[in-house]
Amino acid sequence: MLSLGLLLTAVTFSTLGAGAAHADEINTDQYDYVLSGNVQFDGEPIEDVLISVDGSGYEAEVVTDADGKWRIGVPEKETYTVALDEDTLPKGVVVAKGGSEIEAEFGLTKVKSVNFFLGEGERTTVSFFDQFVNRFVNGLNFGLLLALAAIGMSLIFGTTGLSNFAHAEMITFGALATLTLSVTMGLPIWIAIVVAIVLSGALGYGLDAAIWKPLRKKGVGLIPLMIVSIGLSLALRYIFQLFYGGGTSQLPGSGMADLKFGPISLSPIDLWSMGISVVVLLAVSYFLLRTRIGKATRAVSDNPSLASASGIDVDGVIRIVWIVGGALAGLSGVLWAYFRPGVSWDMGFQILLLVFAATTLGGLGTAFGALVGSIIVGLFVELSTLWLPSDLKYVGALVVLILVLLLRPQGILGRKERIG
Amino acid sequence: MIDWGAIFSNAAVELISPTTAAYALAALGLAVHFGYTGLLNFGQAGFMALGAYGYAISTLTFGFPVWASVLVGIGASVVFALILGIPTLRLRADYLAIVTIAAAEIVRLLFTTNTFQPVTGSANGLSGYKGGFADLNPIPAGTYGFGPFEYNAYDWWLRIVAWTIVILACLFTWQIMRSPWGRVIKGIREDEDAVRALGKNVYAYKMQSLILGGVFGTIAGMIFVLPRAVVPSNYQTSLTFFVYAILLLGGAATILGPVIGSMIFWVLLSFFSGFIARAVEAGWLPFMSSIQAGQLRFILVGVAIMLIVIYRPQGIFGNKKELAFVK
Amino acid sequence: MSNNTVPTAKPVKTVGMHIGEAVPGCKKKDPILVVDGVSRTFGGLKAVDVEHLEIPRGAITALIGPNGAGKTTLFNLLTGFDKPDTGSWTFEGTSIGGMAAFKVARMGQVRTFQLTKALGLLTVMDNMLLGAKAQVGENLFRAVLPFLWRQQEAHNKVKALDLLARFKLDTKKDDYAASLSGGQRKLLEMARALMSDPTLVMLDEPMAGVNPALTQSLLDHILNLKAEGMSVLFVEHDMHMVRHIADWVIVMAEGKVVAEGDPHEVMRNQAVIDAYLGQHHDEDLGEDPDAGQQNVGAIKELLDDEL
């Protein structure tokens, strides 16, 4: 009710304001704090662009004057969302980057300037179908990169029974290693990525050798193992932050301009990312289905004691699974760094739940289930933004996870467990 | 030079701080879930968030009195426990873990989104809901106490209420765990099929346990926000992990473990951060910035979780014979 | 396992329980459990497919059959631990098909497990007390008020001590169940089941993994159950035990009941011998690679014993 009242007041004020000489100011005499800006395109001011402010229960709108300027008084030193109504821009002009909504936070002064970056372009009132196709392709891309991590997690779960929370840090490690190798050490990005993946595989091997194998030998139960992985995840994550800080850095080449394929806009990196994911996933499938070690891996997943009895070196298989899992997670981290875009200390943890969701959806411990689960999660996350606000996009995927468990607890491709 | 006095007194303050009480209560809830019933609830942060927001929103948006706000929070967590429990309590233990962790994230994201900003305050959270609680304070205004434990009337009132609740919750848990109800609960932890074969409705017992521990978490969430503001980023998965660290430190299937665990956790953490921060200032650790010093403690918590689980799984107070969860 | 396990007292066999020929699915004079059209498949494999089966009251019935015959699956179905694809069954005239396991147990049909489920971190006494029915203090709200349940608890303790004494576990009452030997755990599980005064006791391989020194007393205890008026249904591999204590034998193979009748009659039945010998080795892969050989051994044992 309160906010509605404020909204009405704001509207009244702005109508009054429009009648007065200062079309560009609202409530500046009433409040101490002022948000202001200047809407320009190619150095030319744009008039009559609608700017609105929203935050802390306060809302106001204003239109720009002949100089493209606007000022809005706000009651408190809080964070406000400033939005530019793209419908009021002239034809051929759009908000180029940063989006048409900006979060404005006051610094030390009472005036905060908020500027939108305008660029040339058709602002498309994109049809629902086009949006859908675009989101779909993005979702596929996201799903494929999730699948890389999820298959590794699923193989590890299948062969050792461990729900590995530290998988998140294996994802982050790949991206951080690439960052160090390419940006800090100046290696070409391709070499940096390859070396980073090798290092990620080595990390997987190292974790197994240093922690998991001794704990298996000690006969530690699965739930304590899971809690150990939580501790490990926490420790590794903050070790990353210790060395890399809390900020976000970009890998070389990220933020390349999008190419248009009909309604679909993809950057060359997105194309590479999808291509690499598909090739690697095919390679993993070949490995699992056709090679000796792959078959042994599946045998261990099915029944470790039987596999062991039939002469399979279970420890050797598990070691390989950790190396492959680590390398896949590392690659997934690199692709995730380009998808977000950016490299940060907790980037793996941000998608850990989605990876869990993907593995569980497909059926815990089935590698191909993890692939299917990942694609579903990826599509769901991206497509849900058609209906949900983008800050709720992960909610949809997590709700689906709970619903699937409710209806088909063994996962989509999982087998029903035999009781007794 | 390092001011040891300040480090020690800052650490001592944590002993009875409301935050310590809140974590102790949340850990006691997890003890009911995990230590006694064997339920892997990884969504305690969600229960705490529901308590904090339930209380704050009831007070701010609806103008409810304190008791009604508390009831709203508890009601919300009961509903949350039912939503979590109905699909998962029949499934394998690890499914509950995944679903609770996911549900707690859903709760946090819903409180963070801009969509409900007028009610939840989105990323900024909520504040200004303490009036009702402060008005109930019977202590005359002024400053009381000695040494590092010197507080004003509100701070004392908060500490007294918080620790009274913790003590009552401990007594309650102690009583039910030595009753036939507790026997069934512990039996379920050991082998739920065996308990089912003895004619006990295992599903209903697990649900009761989930609700009870969740309500403890919810009340802990309210205590947690009374000395500060409600901020959604406090309710990340890490919060649950910290509560687990406390529980494991004290002993998963014990009553006093969570309380002592929480005290040790916060005192040590404060001591450690205080020491590192001052050591950095004093130039003892030239390779480290003060921000980095702050991160060290999280690394320490992570390593501590691993070491406790591997080397002392029964915690400090756990019965040595009763290796709480190693099977 | 000892080959000379013989109950100390000569068991009194119950006879004449069936009506008409002793064929699979034959009627009983006084059935306690009646099964109709129960089937359960696992991924295309029909684990249980029983048309009609009656379990006699007041007798000891053995359920035998080669590995993978579906005995344990049938046990799980009848006790509510698994859901059948089709079928219904009645216990003491009440339909309990698809009923939850705990309700089945409350009706007086209790079971034990092949792999003993002693609750390791509970004391032996607590294990026993858990078995008692209708406890006031098992309600969360009443649990807080000890005066409501203290008297009942004391009463249950007396009963538990009495049972423990019979099973020679009374000296262990304050130990964790985890500290007991395999055989003692079997005894504890049986004693715990008796705390609820059941009418039908279902034992899943009561002899598996039991130290020979204890098999003797286990057999006596099972015979005692009958003497006290309870009906017993048990799954077992040990043919000696079956022949010595069972009043009636039901043979399953590949999910179906292939024969039933008096123990001595049944052992001579061609269908039974076929079931044990004709089992395909490869189908059993993953469960027990030696199953075939074991079965051959069992049959030999059987025939030797008959001579």
GROMACS .gro file of N, CA and C in nm, chain C residues 10-58:
model
  147
  757LYS      N    1   1.299  -8.392   2.128
  757LYS     CA    2   1.245  -8.441   2.002
  757LYS      C    3   1.124  -8.354   1.969
  758PRO      N    4   1.127  -8.285   1.854
  758PRO     CA    5   1.016  -8.196   1.824
  758PRO      C    6   0.888  -8.273   1.799
  759VAL      N    7   0.779  -8.215   1.845
  759VAL     CA    8   0.649  -8.276   1.819
  759VAL      C    9   0.598  -8.219   1.687
  760LYS      N   10   0.584  -8.304   1.587
  760LYS     CA   11   0.542  -8.254   1.456
  760LYS      C   12   0.391  -8.237   1.451
  761THR      N   13   0.351  -8.127   1.392
  761THR     CA   14   0.208  -8.107   1.370
  761THR      C   15   0.176  -8.169   1.235
  762VAL      N   16   0.073  -8.249   1.229
  762VAL     CA   17   0.039  -8.311   1.100
  762VAL      C   18  -0.108  -8.288   1.066
  763GLY      N   19  -0.142  -8.324   0.942
  763GLY     CA   20  -0.282  -8.315   0.898
  763GLY      C   21  -0.333  -8.174   0.892
  764MET      N   22  -0.250  -8.083   0.841
  764MET     CA   23  -0.292  -7.942   0.836
  764MET      C   24  -0.363  -7.908   0.707
  765HIS      N   25  -0.339  -7.990   0.604
  765HIS     CA   26  -0.392  -7.953   0.473
  765HIS      C   27  -0.520  -8.029   0.439
  766ILE      N   28  -0.591  -7.974   0.339
  766ILE     CA   29  -0.714  -8.035   0.292
  766ILE      C   30  -0.684  -8.089   0.153
  767GLY      N   31  -0.711  -8.215   0.130
  767GLY     CA   32  -0.687  -8.275  -0.001
  767GLY      C   33  -0.541  -8.305  -0.023
  768GLU      N   34  -0.502  -8.315  -0.151
  768GLU     CA   35  -0.364  -8.348  -0.188
  768GLU      C   36  -0.269  -8.237  -0.144
  769ALA      N   37  -0.146  -8.275  -0.110
  769ALA     CA   38  -0.043  -8.177  -0.078
  769ALA      C   39   0.020  -8.126  -0.207
  770VAL      N   40  -0.055  -8.046  -0.282
  770VAL     CA   41  -0.003  -7.989  -0.407
  770VAL      C   42   0.024  -7.842  -0.385
  771PRO      N   43   0.105  -7.779  -0.474
  771PRO     CA   44   0.129  -7.635  -0.459
  771PRO      C   45  -0.002  -7.557  -0.451
  772GLY      N   46  -0.016  -7.476  -0.350
  772GLY     CA   47  -0.135  -7.392  -0.334
  772GLY      C   48  -0.250  -7.464  -0.267
  773CYS      N   49  -0.225  -7.579  -0.204
  773CYS     CA   50  -0.337  -7.654  -0.146
  773CYS      C   51  -0.395  -7.581  -0.025
  774LYS      N   52  -0.521  -7.611   0.002
  774LYS     CA   53  -0.591  -7.545   0.113
  774LYS      C   54  -0.545  -7.600   0.247
  775LYS      N   55  -0.551  -7.513   0.350
  775LYS     CA   56  -0.517  -7.558   0.485
  775LYS      C   57  -0.643  -7.551   0.571
  776LYS      N   58  -0.642  -7.633   0.675
  776LYS     CA   59  -0.760  -7.635   0.762
  776LYS      C   60  -0.776  -7.501   0.833
  777ASP      N   61  -0.663  -7.450   0.880
  777ASP     CA   62  -0.670  -7.324   0.957
  777ASP      C   63  -0.555  -7.233   0.914
  778PRO      N   64  -0.568  -7.169   0.798
  778PRO     CA   65  -0.456  -7.086   0.752
  778PRO      C   66  -0.448  -6.955   0.830
  779ILE      N   67  -0.326  -6.910   0.856
  779ILE     CA   68  -0.309  -6.779   0.922
  779ILE      C   69  -0.283  -6.672   0.818
  780LEU      N   70  -0.219  -6.715   0.707
  780LEU     CA   71  -0.183  -6.622   0.600
  780LEU      C   72  -0.227  -6.683   0.468
  781VAL      N   73  -0.306  -6.609   0.389
  781VAL     CA   74  -0.352  -6.660   0.261
  781VAL      C   75  -0.310  -6.564   0.151
  782VAL      N   76  -0.235  -6.615   0.053
  782VAL     CA   77  -0.177  -6.531  -0.052
  782VAL      C   78  -0.246  -6.561  -0.185
  783ASP      N   79  -0.279  -6.457  -0.260
  783ASP     CA   80  -0.348  -6.476  -0.388
  783ASP      C   81  -0.287  -6.393  -0.499
  784GLY      N   82  -0.238  -6.461  -0.602
  784GLY     CA   83  -0.194  -6.394  -0.726
  784GLY      C   84  -0.088  -6.287  -0.707
  785VAL      N   85   0.009  -6.312  -0.620
  785VAL     CA   86   0.111  -6.209  -0.595
  785VAL      C   87   0.226  -6.221  -0.696
  786SER      N   88   0.257  -6.109  -0.762
  786SER     CA   89   0.372  -6.110  -0.852
  786SER      C   90   0.455  -5.984  -0.834
  787ARG      N   91   0.583  -5.996  -0.862
  787ARG     CA   92   0.674  -5.882  -0.850
  787ARG      C   93   0.784  -5.903  -0.952
  788THR      N   94   0.805  -5.803  -1.038
  788THR     CA   95   0.912  -5.815  -1.137
  788THR      C   96   1.019  -5.711  -1.111
  789PHE      N   97   1.143  -5.748  -1.141
  789PHE     CA   98   1.254  -5.654  -1.136
  789PHE      C   99   1.311  -5.645  -1.276
  790GLY      N  100   1.287  -5.533  -1.342
  790GLY     CA  101   1.343  -5.512  -1.475
  790GLY      C  102   1.320  -5.630  -1.568
  791GLY      N  103   1.195  -5.677  -1.579
  791GLY     CA  104   1.164  -5.783  -1.673
  791GLY      C  105   1.178  -5.923  -1.614
  792LEU      N  106   1.253  -5.933  -1.504
  792LEU     CA  107   1.271  -6.064  -1.441
  792LEU      C  108   1.162  -6.084  -1.337
  793LYS      N  109   1.086  -6.193  -1.353
  793LYS     CA  110   0.977  -6.216  -1.259
  793LYS      C  111   1.034  -6.281  -1.134
  794ALA      N  112   1.047  -6.204  -1.029
  794ALA     CA  113   1.111  -6.255  -0.908
  794ALA      C  114   1.013  -6.339  -0.827
  795VAL      N  115   0.887  -6.297  -0.825
  795VAL     CA  116   0.785  -6.370  -0.750
  795VAL      C  117   0.659  -6.379  -0.834
  796ASP      N  118   0.602  -6.498  -0.842
  796ASP     CA  119   0.477  -6.517  -0.916
  796ASP      C  120   0.402  -6.631  -0.848
  797VAL      N  121   0.331  -6.598  -0.741
  797VAL     CA  122   0.265  -6.700  -0.660
  797VAL      C  123   0.114  -6.692  -0.682
  798GLU      N  124   0.055  -6.803  -0.730
  798GLU     CA  125  -0.089  -6.803  -0.758
  798GLU      C  126  -0.171  -6.808  -0.630
  799HIS      N  127  -0.145  -6.911  -0.552
  799HIS     CA  128  -0.220  -6.925  -0.427
  799HIS      C  129  -0.132  -6.996  -0.325
  800LEU      N  130  -0.135  -6.946  -0.204
  800LEU     CA  131  -0.052  -7.008  -0.101
  800LEU      C  132  -0.118  -6.985   0.034
  801GLU      N  133  -0.120  -7.092   0.117
  801GLU     CA  134  -0.175  -7.077   0.253
  801GLU      C  135  -0.071  -7.124   0.354
  802ILE      N  136  -0.054  -7.044   0.457
  802ILE     CA  137   0.040  -7.080   0.562
  802ILE      C  138  -0.041  -7.127   0.683
  803PRO      N  139  -0.013  -7.251   0.731
  803PRO     CA  140  -0.094  -7.303   0.842
  803PRO      C  141  -0.065  -7.233   0.975
  804ARG      N  142  -0.169  -7.228   1.058
  804ARG     CA  143  -0.155  -7.168   1.191
  804ARG      C  144  -0.096  -7.268   1.290
  805GLY      N  145  -0.024  -7.215   1.386
  805GLY     CA  146   0.025  -7.300   1.495
  805GLY      C  147   0.129  -7.402   1.453
   0.00000   0.00000   0.00000
